[in-house]
CSV table of C-alpha atoms in Angstrom, one decimal:
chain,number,residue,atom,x,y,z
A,255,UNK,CA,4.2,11.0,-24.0
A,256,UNK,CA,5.1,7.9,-21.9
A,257,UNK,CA,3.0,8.0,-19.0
A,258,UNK,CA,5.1,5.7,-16.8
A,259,UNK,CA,7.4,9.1,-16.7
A,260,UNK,CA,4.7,11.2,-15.7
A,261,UNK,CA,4.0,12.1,-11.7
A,262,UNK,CA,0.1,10.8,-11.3
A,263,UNK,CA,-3.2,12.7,-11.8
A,264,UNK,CA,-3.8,14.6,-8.9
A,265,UNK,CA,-7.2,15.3,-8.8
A,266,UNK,CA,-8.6,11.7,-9.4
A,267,UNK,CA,-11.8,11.9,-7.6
A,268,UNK,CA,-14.4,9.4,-7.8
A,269,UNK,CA,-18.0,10.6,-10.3
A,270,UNK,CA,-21.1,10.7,-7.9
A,271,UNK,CA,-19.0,11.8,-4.6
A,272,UNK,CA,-21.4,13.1,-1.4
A,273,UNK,CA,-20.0,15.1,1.5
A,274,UNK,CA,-17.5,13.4,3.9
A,275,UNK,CA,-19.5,12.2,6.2
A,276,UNK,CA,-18.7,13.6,9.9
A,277,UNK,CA,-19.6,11.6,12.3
A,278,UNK,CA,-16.3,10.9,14.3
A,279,UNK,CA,-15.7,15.0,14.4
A,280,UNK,CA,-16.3,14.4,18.6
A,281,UNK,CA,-12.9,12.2,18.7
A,282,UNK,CA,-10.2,14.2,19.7
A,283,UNK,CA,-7.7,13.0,16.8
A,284,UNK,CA,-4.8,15.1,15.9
A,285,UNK,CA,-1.4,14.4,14.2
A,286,UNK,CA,1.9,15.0,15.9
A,287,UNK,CA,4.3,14.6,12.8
A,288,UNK,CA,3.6,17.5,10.1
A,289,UNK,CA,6.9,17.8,8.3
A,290,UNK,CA,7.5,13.7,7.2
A,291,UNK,CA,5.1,12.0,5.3
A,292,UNK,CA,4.9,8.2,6.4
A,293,UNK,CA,4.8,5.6,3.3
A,294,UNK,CA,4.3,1.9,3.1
A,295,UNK,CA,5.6,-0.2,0.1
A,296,UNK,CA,3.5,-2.8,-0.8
A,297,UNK,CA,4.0,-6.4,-1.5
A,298,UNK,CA,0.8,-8.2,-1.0
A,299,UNK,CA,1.6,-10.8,2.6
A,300,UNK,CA,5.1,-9.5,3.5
A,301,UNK,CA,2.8,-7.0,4.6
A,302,UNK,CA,2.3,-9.4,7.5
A,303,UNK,CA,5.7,-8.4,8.6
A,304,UNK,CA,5.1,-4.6,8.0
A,305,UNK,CA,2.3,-4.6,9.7
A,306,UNK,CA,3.9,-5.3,13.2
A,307,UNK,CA,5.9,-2.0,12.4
A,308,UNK,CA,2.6,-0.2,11.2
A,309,UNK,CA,1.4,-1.5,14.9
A,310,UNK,CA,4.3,0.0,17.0
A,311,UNK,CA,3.6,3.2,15.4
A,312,UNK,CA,0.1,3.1,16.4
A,313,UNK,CA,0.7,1.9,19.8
A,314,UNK,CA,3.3,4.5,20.9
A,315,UNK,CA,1.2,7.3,19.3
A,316,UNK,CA,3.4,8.6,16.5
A,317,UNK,CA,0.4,9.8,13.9
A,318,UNK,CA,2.1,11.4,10.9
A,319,UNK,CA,0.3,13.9,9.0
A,320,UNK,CA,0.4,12.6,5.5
A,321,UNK,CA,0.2,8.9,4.9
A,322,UNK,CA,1.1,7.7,1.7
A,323,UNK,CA,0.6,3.3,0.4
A,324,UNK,CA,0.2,1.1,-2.6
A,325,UNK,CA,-1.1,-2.1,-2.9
A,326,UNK,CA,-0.7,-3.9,0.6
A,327,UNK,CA,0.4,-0.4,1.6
A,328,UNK,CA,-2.8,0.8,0.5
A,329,UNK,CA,-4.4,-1.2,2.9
A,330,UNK,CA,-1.7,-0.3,6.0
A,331,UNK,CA,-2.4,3.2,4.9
A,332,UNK,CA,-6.2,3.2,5.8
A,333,UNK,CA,-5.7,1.0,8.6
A,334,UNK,CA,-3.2,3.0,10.3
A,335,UNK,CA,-5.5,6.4,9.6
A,336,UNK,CA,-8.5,4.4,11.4
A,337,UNK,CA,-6.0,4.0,14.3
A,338,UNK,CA,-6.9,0.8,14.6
A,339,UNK,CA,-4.1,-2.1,15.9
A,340,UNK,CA,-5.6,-4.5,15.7
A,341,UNK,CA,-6.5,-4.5,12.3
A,342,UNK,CA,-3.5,-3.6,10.4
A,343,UNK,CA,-2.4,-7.3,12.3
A,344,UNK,CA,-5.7,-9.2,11.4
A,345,UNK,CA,-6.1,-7.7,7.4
A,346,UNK,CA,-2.3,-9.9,7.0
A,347,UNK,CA,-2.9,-13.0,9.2
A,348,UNK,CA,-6.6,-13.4,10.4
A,349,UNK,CA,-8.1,-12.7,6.8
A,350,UNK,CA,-5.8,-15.6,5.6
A,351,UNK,CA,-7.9,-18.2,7.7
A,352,UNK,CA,-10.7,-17.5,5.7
A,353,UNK,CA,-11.5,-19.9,2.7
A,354,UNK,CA,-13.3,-16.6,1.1
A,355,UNK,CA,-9.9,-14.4,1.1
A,356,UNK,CA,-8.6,-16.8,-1.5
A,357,UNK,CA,-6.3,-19.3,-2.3
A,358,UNK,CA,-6.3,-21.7,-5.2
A,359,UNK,CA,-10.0,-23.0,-4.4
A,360,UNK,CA,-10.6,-19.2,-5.2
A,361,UNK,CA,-9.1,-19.0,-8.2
A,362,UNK,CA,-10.5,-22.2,-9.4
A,363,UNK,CA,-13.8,-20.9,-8.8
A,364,UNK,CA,-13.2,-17.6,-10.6
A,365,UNK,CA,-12.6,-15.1,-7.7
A,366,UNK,CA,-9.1,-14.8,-8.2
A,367,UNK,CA,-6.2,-16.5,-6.2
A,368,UNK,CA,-7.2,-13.1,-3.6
A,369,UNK,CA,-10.8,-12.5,-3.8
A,370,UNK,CA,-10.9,-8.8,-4.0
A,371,UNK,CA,-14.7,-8.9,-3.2
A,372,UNK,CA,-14.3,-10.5,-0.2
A,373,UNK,CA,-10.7,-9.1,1.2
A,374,UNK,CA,-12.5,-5.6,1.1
A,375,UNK,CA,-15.9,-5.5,1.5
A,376,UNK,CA,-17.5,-9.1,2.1
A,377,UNK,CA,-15.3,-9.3,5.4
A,378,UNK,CA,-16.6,-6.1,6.7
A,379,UNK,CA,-20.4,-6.5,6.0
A,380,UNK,CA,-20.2,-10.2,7.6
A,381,UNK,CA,-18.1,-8.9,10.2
A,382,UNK,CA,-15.1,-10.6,10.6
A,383,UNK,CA,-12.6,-8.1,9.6
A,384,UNK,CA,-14.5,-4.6,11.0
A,385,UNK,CA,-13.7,-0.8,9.6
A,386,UNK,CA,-13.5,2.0,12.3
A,387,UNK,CA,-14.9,4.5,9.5
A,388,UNK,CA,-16.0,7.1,12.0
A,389,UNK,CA,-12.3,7.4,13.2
A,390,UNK,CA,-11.0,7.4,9.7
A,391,UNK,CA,-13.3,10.3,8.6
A,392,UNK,CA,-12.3,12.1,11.5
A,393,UNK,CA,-8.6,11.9,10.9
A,394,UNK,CA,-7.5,15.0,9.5
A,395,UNK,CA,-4.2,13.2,8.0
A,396,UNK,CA,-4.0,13.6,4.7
A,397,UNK,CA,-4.1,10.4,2.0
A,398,UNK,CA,-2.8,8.9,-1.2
A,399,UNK,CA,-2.8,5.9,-2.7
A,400,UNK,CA,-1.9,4.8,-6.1
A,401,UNK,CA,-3.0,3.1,-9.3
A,402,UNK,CA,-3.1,2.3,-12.7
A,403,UNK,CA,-5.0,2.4,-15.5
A,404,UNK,CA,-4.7,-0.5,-17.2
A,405,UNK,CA,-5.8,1.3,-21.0
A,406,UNK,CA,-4.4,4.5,-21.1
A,407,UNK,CA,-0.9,3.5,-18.8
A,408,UNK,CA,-1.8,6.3,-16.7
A,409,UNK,CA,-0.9,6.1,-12.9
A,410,UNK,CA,-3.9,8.2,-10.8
A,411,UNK,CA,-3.9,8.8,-7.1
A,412,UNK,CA,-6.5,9.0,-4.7
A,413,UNK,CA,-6.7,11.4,-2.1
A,414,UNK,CA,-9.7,12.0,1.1
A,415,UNK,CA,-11.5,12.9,-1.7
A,416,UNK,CA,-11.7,10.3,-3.1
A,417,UNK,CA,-12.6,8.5,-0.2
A,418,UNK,CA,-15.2,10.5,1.1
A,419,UNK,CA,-17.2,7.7,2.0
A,420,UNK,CA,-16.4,3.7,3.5
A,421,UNK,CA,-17.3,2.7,-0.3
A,422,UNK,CA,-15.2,5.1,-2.2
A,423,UNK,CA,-12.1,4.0,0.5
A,424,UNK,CA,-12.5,0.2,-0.5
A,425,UNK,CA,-12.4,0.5,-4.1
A,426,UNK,CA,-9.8,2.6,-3.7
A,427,UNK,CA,-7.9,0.7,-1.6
A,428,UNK,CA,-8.9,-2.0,-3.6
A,429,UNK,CA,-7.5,-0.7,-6.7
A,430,UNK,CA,-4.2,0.2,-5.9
A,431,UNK,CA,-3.9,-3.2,-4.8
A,432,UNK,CA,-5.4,-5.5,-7.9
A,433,UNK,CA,-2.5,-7.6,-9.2
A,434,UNK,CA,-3.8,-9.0,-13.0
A,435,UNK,CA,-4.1,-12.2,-13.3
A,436,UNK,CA,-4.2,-13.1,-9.5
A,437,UNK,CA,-7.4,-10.7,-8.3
A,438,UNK,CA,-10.7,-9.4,-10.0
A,439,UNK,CA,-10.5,-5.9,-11.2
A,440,UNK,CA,-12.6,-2.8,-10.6
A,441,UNK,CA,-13.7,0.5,-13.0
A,442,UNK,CA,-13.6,3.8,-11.5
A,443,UNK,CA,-14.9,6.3,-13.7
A,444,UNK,CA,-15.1,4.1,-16.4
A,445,UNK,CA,-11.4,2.9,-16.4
A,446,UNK,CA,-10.4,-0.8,-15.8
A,447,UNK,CA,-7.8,-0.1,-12.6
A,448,UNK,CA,-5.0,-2.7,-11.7
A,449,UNK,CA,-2.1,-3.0,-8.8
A,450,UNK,CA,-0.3,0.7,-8.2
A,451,UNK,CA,3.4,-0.5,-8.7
A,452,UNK,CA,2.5,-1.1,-12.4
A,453,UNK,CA,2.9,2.7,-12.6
A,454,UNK,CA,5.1,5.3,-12.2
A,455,UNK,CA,8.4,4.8,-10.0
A,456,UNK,CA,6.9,1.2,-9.4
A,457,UNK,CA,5.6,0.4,-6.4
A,458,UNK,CA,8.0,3.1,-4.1
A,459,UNK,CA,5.6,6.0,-3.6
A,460,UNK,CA,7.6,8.7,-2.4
A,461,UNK,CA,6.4,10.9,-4.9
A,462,UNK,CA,3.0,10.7,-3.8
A,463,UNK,CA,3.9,12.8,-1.0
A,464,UNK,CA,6.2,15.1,-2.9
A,465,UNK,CA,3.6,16.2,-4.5
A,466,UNK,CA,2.1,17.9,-1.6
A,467,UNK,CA,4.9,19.1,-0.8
A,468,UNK,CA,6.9,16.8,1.3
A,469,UNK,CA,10.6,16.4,1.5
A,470,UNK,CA,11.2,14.0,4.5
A,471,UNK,CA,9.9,10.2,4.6
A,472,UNK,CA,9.7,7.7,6.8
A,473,UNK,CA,9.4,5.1,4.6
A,474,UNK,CA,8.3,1.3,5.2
A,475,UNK,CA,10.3,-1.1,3.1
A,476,UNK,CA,8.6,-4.6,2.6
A,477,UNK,CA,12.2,-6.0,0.9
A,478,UNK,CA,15.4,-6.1,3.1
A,479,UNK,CA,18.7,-4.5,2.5
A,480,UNK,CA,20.4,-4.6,-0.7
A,481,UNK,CA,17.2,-6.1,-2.3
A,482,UNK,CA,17.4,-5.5,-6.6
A,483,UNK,CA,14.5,-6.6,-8.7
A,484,UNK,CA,15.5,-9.1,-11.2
A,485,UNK,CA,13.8,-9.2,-14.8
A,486,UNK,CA,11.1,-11.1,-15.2
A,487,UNK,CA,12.0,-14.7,-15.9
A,488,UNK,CA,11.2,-16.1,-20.0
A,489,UNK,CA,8.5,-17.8,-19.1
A,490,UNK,CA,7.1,-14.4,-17.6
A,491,UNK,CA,7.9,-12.5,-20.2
A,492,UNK,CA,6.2,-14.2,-22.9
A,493,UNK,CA,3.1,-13.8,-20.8
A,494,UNK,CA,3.8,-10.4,-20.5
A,495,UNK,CA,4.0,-9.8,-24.3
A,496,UNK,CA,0.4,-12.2,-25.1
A,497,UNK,CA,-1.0,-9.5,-22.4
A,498,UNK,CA,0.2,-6.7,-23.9
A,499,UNK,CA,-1.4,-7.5,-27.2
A,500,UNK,CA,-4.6,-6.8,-26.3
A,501,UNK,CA,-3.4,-4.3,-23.3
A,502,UNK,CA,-0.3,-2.9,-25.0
A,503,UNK,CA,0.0,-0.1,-21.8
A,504,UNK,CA,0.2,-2.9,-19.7
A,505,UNK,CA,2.6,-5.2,-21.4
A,506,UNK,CA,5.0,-2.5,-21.5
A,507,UNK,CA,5.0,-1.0,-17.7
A,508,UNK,CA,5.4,-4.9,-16.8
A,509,UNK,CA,8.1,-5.8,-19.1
A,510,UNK,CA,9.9,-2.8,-17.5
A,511,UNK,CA,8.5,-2.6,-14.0
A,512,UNK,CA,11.8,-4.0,-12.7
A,513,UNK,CA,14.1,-1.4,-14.1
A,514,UNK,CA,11.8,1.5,-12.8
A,515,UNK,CA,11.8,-0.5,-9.8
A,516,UNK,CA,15.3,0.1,-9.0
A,517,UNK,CA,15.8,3.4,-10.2
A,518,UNK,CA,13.1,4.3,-7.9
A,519,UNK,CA,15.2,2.7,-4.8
A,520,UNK,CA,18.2,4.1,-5.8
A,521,UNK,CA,16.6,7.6,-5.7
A,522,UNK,CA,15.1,6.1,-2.3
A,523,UNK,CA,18.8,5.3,-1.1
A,524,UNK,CA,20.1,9.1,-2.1
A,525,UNK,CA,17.2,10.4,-0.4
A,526,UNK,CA,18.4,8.8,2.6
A,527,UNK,CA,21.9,9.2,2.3
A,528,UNK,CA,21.0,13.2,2.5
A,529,UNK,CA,18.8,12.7,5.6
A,530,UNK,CA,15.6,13.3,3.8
A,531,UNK,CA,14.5,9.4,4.4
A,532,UNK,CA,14.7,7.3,7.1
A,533,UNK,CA,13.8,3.8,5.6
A,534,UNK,CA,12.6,0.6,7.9
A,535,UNK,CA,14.0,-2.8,6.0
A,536,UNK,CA,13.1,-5.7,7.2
A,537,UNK,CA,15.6,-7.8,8.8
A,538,UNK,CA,14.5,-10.8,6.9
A,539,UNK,CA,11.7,-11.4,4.7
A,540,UNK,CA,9.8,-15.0,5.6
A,541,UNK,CA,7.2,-14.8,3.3
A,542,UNK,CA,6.4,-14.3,0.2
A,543,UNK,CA,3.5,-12.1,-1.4
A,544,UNK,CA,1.4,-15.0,-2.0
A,545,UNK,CA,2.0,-16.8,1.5
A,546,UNK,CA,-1.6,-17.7,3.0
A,547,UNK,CA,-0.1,-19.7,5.7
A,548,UNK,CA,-0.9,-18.7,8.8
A,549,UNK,CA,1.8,-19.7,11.1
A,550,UNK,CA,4.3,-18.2,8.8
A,551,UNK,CA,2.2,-14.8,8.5
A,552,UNK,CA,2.1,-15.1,12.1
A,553,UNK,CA,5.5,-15.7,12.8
A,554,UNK,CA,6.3,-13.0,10.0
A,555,UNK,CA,4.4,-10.6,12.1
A,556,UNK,CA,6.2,-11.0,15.2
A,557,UNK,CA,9.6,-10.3,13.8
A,558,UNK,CA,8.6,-7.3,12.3
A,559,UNK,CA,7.0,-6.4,16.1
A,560,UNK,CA,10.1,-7.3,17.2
A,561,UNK,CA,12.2,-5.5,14.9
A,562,UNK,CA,10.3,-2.7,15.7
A,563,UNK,CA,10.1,-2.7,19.4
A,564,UNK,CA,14.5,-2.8,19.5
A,565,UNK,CA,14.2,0.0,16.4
A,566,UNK,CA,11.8,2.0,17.9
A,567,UNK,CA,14.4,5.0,20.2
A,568,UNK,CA,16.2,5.3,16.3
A,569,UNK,CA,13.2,5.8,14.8
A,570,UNK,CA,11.9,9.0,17.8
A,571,UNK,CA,15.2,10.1,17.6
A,572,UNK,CA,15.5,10.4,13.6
A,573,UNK,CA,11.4,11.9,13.3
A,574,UNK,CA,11.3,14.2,16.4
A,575,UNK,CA,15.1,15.3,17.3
């Protein structure tokens, strides 16, 4: 069977798991939103804009119960279940001023155009991009994020347990989020993982929810209204193809990534037509996925602050009326 068609694994729980740890149970964290499941697309640094809308939530206390990401949503996921502002901001703009997050000196030197081993763990053990892990473990939200396997074409998910400790929530993140070509991968239970939007429904995760029974989303878009995903270019293709000789699963879920891509808004757009999604598209989109410019990120962040700050009464309105 094609397993692009087939909802992810999900019981994908990381071999050699210990007990949660519990150290935050004294914080008094609770959700206030039990029936919508909150959702971030990814898109690697148009996350900068996203994550001014990620921050709004935060900061006027709207804490959804289930919060679903993949790939740069991966990363807004966990930051917004730590409750921490400051980060979801600093992970899309402050990480880009580092010559260790990447860039093409990176990829020259063999750690990918985004260093993986840096962008999640090396920035929190040197400190410069802390992780409030007590608060995350404390958070009783539930979690999923999303990958693939690059030689079966399976698409897993990760839930809390899978991320039952500040470890197993890296890689995890980590996997959902490794783009080939542009960032080392990772093995989890001896499977080579790559980016989440290689698999099924392609990079809109509304499914992960669903299968926990959701059926209202606030979803956070990271492409602006009427967006279509074009086919790959020739020159793409071609690469696509040499890949998929030796990774044949992965040749094909690229070649047709686009196509799933859009079926997967269109379901997105029905969802919402029916008043089962409320979906936050950016007004614009300044950057791109790749963008390590930080005066753009920057200035990418502030419009989505913005955006989100005039936005804001719809939004209470559509998740609490």
């Amino acid at each position: 069977m094609d397993q692009l068609t087939n909802t992810p694994n999900e019981d994908y729980v990381l071999k050699s798991c210990t007990a949660r740890p519990r150290g935050g149970e004294h914080l008094p964290i609770e959700s206030n939103v039990h029936d919508i499941a909150l959702i971030f697309e990814g898109g690697g640094f148009r996350g900068s804009y996203t994550a001014g809308i990620a921050g709004v939530l935060l900061e006027r206390g709207i804490f959804f119960d289930e919060v679903c990401g993949i790939s740069a949503g991966a990363s807004h996921t966990v930051d917004y279940l730590s409750r921490d502002i400051n980060r979801t901001r600093q992970a899309f703009i402050d990480l880009a001023t580092v010559r260790e997050a990447g860039g093409f000196r990176s990829a020259m030197e063999g750690h990918g155009y985004f260093n993986a081993d840096y962008d999640y763990g090396g920035c929190v053990k040197d400190g410069f991009l802390p992780f409030d892990w007590e608060t995350f473990a404390a958070n009783p939200a539930k979690a999923r994020l999303q990958a693939f396997e690059r030689d079966t074409g399976r698409t897993v998910s990760f839930t809390r347990e899978s991320m039952d400790t500040f470890e197993h929530m890296m890689m995890c993140a980590r996997a959902s989020s490794t783009l080939p070509g542009m960032m080392k991968p990772i093995s989890i239970n001896g499977q080579v993982m790559l980016d989440g939007g290689i698999g099924f429904e392609a990079g809109l995760p509304m499914h992960l929810a669903e299968m926990d029974g959701y059926e209202r989303f606030f979803f956070v878009a990271t492409r602006p209204a009427g967006y279509r995903k074009p086919a790959p270019s020739a020159a793409m293709q071609r690469l696509y193809r040499r890949w998929g000789e030796s990774y044949p699963h992965l040749g094909k879920a690229l070649l047709t990534r686009h196509e799933r891509y859009n079926a997967a808004l269109d379901r997105l757009e029905q969802m919402e037509r029916k008043g089962r999604a409320y979906v936050v598209r950016p007004d614009t989109m300044p950057v791109k996925s790749t963008t390590l410019d930080t005066a753009a990120l920057y200035n990418s962040f502030q419009l989505g602050y913005r955006q989100a700050l005039r936005d804001y009464p719809q939004w209470e309105e559509w998740i609490f009326g």
